[in-house]
C-alpha positions as protocol buffer text, in pm:
chain_id: "A"
residue {
  index: 1
  type: MET
  ca { x: -2484 y: -5992 z: -145 }
}
residue {
  index: 2
  type: LEU
  ca { x: -2111 y: -6012 z: -102 }
}
residue {
  index: 3
  type: LYS
  ca { x: -2030 y: -5659 z: -28 }
}
residue {
  index: 4
  type: LYS
  ca { x: -2342 y: -5750 z: 293 }
}
residue {
  index: 5
  type: LEU
  ca { x: -2143 y: -6052 z: 375 }
}
residue {
  index: 6
  type: GLU
  ca { x: -1838 y: -5838 z: 389 }
}
residue {
  index: 7
  type: ASN
  ca { x: -1988 y: -5561 z: 598 }
}
residue {
  index: 8
  type: LEU
  ca { x: -2105 y: -5789 z: 804 }
}
residue {
  index: 9
  type: TRP
  ca { x: -1773 y: -5926 z: 899 }
}
residue {
  index: 10
  type: LEU
  ca { x: -1634 y: -5589 z: 932 }
}
residue {
  index: 11
  type: ARG
  ca { x: -1888 y: -5475 z: 1184 }
}
residue {
  index: 12
  type: PHE
  ca { x: -1847 y: -5813 z: 1360 }
}
residue {
  index: 13
  type: THR
  ca { x: -1461 y: -5801 z: 1380 }
}
residue {
  index: 14
  type: LEU
  ca { x: -1476 y: -5422 z: 1471 }
}
residue {
  index: 15
  type: GLY
  ca { x: -1711 y: -5548 z: 1775 }
}
residue {
  index: 16
  type: LEU
  ca { x: -1490 y: -5845 z: 1875 }
}
residue {
  index: 17
  type: LYS
  ca { x: -1214 y: -5577 z: 1880 }
}
residue {
  index: 18
  type: GLN
  ca { x: -1371 y: -5340 z: 2118 }
}
residue {
  index: 19
  type: ARG
  ca { x: -1494 y: -5705 z: 2335 }
}
residue {
  index: 20
  type: ILE
  ca { x: -1129 y: -5752 z: 2346 }
}
residue {
  index: 21
  type: GLU
  ca { x: -997 y: -5426 z: 2461 }
}
residue {
  index: 22
  type: GLN
  ca { x: -1360 y: -5410 z: 2731 }
}
residue {
  index: 23
  type: LEU
  ca { x: -1256 y: -5756 z: 2883 }
}
residue {
  index: 24
  type: GLU
  ca { x: -879 y: -5625 z: 2912 }
}
residue {
  index: 25
  type: LYS
  ca { x: -994 y: -5325 z: 3138 }
}
residue {
  index: 26
  type: ASP
  ca { x: -1289 y: -5538 z: 3288 }
}
residue {
  index: 27
  type: GLU
  ca { x: -1180 y: -5850 z: 3488 }
}
residue {
  index: 28
  type: SER
  ca { x: -1548 y: -5924 z: 3472 }
}
residue {
  index: 29
  type: GLY
  ca { x: -1660 y: -6338 z: 3420 }
}
residue {
  index: 30
  type: MET
  ca { x: -1941 y: -6179 z: 3265 }
}
residue {
  index: 31
  type: ALA
  ca { x: -1726 y: -6085 z: 2971 }
}
residue {
  index: 32
  type: THR
  ca { x: -1564 y: -6379 z: 2923 }
}
residue {
  index: 33
  type: VAL
  ca { x: -1899 y: -6577 z: 2884 }
}
residue {
  index: 34
  type: GLU
  ca { x: -2001 y: -6293 z: 2633 }
}
residue {
  index: 35
  type: MET
  ca { x: -1674 y: -6333 z: 2402 }
}
residue {
  index: 36
  type: VAL
  ca { x: -1686 y: -6757 z: 2420 }
}
residue {
  index: 37
  type: ILE
  ca { x: -2071 y: -6693 z: 2275 }
}
residue {
  index: 38
  type: LEU
  ca { x: -1991 y: -6445 z: 2061 }
}
residue {
  index: 39
  type: ILE
  ca { x: -1694 y: -6647 z: 1936 }
}
residue {
  index: 40
  type: VAL
  ca { x: -1978 y: -6984 z: 1900 }
}
residue {
  index: 41
  type: VAL
  ca { x: -2197 y: -6791 z: 1713 }
}
residue {
  index: 42
  type: ALA
  ca { x: -1899 y: -6606 z: 1461 }
}
residue {
  index: 43
  type: VAL
  ca { x: -1811 y: -6952 z: 1449 }
}
residue {
  index: 44
  type: LEU
  ca { x: -2181 y: -7068 z: 1333 }
}
residue {
  index: 45
  type: ILE
  ca { x: -2211 y: -6799 z: 1082 }
}
residue {
  index: 46
  type: VAL
  ca { x: -1887 y: -6901 z: 925 }
}
residue {
  index: 47
  type: GLY
  ca { x: -1998 y: -7239 z: 860 }
}
residue {
  index: 48
  type: LEU
  ca { x: -2313 y: -7200 z: 743 }
}
residue {
  index: 49
  type: VAL
  ca { x: -2171 y: -6927 z: 456 }
}
residue {
  index: 50
  type: VAL
  ca { x: -1935 y: -7190 z: 349 }
}
residue {
  index: 51
  type: ASN
  ca { x: -2187 y: -7467 z: 335 }
}
residue {
  index: 52
  type: PHE
  ca { x: -2411 y: -7207 z: 111 }
}
residue {
  index: 53
  type: LEU
  ca { x: -2121 y: -7124 z: -96 }
}
residue {
  index: 54
  type: THR
  ca { x: -1997 y: -7508 z: -156 }
}
residue {
  index: 55
  type: LYS
  ca { x: -2326 y: -7700 z: -140 }
}
residue {
  index: 56
  type: GLU
  ca { x: -2557 y: -7833 z: -411 }
}
residue {
  index: 57
  type: GLY
  ca { x: -2832 y: -7581 z: -476 }
}
residue {
  index: 58
  type: PHE
  ca { x: -2727 y: -7421 z: -830 }
}
residue {
  index: 59
  type: GLU
  ca { x: -2778 y: -7565 z: -1142 }
}
residue {
  index: 60
  type: LEU
  ca { x: -2440 y: -7589 z: -1393 }
}
residue {
  index: 61
  type: SER
  ca { x: -2423 y: -7603 z: -1747 }
}
residue {
  index: 62
  type: ASN
  ca { x: -2389 y: -7982 z: -1784 }
}
residue {
  index: 63
  type: GLY
  ca { x: -2719 y: -8046 z: -1556 }
}
residue {
  index: 64
  type: ASP
  ca { x: -2533 y: -8142 z: -1293 }
}
residue {
  index: 65
  type: LYS
  ca { x: -2569 y: -7940 z: -940 }
}
residue {
  index: 66
  type: GLY
  ca { x: -2296 y: -7807 z: -774 }
}
residue {
  index: 67
  type: GLY
  ca { x: -2190 y: -7510 z: -487 }
}
residue {
  index: 68
  type: LEU
  ca { x: -2237 y: -7113 z: -607 }
}
residue {
  index: 69
  type: ILE
  ca { x: -1840 y: -7082 z: -623 }
}
residue {
  index: 70
  type: GLN
  ca { x: -1880 y: -7411 z: -895 }
}
residue {
  index: 71
  type: TRP
  ca { x: -2142 y: -7218 z: -1083 }
}
residue {
  index: 72
  type: LEU
  ca { x: -1994 y: -6893 z: -1070 }
}
residue {
  index: 73
  type: PHE
  ca { x: -1694 y: -7070 z: -1194 }
}
residue {
  index: 74
  type: ASP
  ca { x: -1900 y: -7273 z: -1503 }
}
residue {
  index: 75
  type: LYS
  ca { x: -2110 y: -6937 z: -1603 }
}
residue {
  index: 76
  type: ILE
  ca { x: -1713 y: -6801 z: -1645 }
}
residue {
  index: 77
  type: LYS
  ca { x: -1593 y: -7093 z: -1822 }
}
residue {
  index: 78
  type: THR
  ca { x: -1906 y: -7102 z: -2069 }
}
residue {
  index: 79
  type: SER
  ca { x: -1857 y: -6731 z: -2173 }
}
residue {
  index: 80
  type: LEU
  ca { x: -1500 y: -6793 z: -2225 }
}
residue {
  index: 81
  type: THR
  ca { x: -1564 y: -7078 z: -2438 }
}
residue {
  index: 82
  type: GLY
  ca { x: -1780 y: -6905 z: -2627 }
}
residue {
  index: 83
  type: THR
  ca { x: -1566 y: -6597 z: -2656 }
}
residue {
  index: 84
  type: VAL
  ca { x: -1298 y: -6808 z: -2747 }
}
residue {
  index: 85
  type: ASP
  ca { x: -1476 y: -7020 z: -3013 }
}
residue {
  index: 86
  type: SER
  ca { x: -1616 y: -6747 z: -3157 }
}
residue {
  index: 87
  type: VAL
  ca { x: -1288 y: -6575 z: -3222 }
}
residue {
  index: 88
  type: LYS
  ca { x: -1187 y: -6895 z: -3405 }
}
């Protein structure tokens, strides 16, 4: 999933760079409007991704709910704790 998000972000940034280059060549007012709309859409997408990563939608090992990042760190902590305890 992160690879897809990375590819999406790269395609978006390349498209944005191309649009900026076109805007420099073309002094049309519509290009400016398109650029503003693209920036607003990008901010909304980033907001949704950050909300997904940090919102409470994943169950942690202690029964609480947390975001995707917190869930991943909880899984890492649980596995490392089990490994360290088995070594002792």
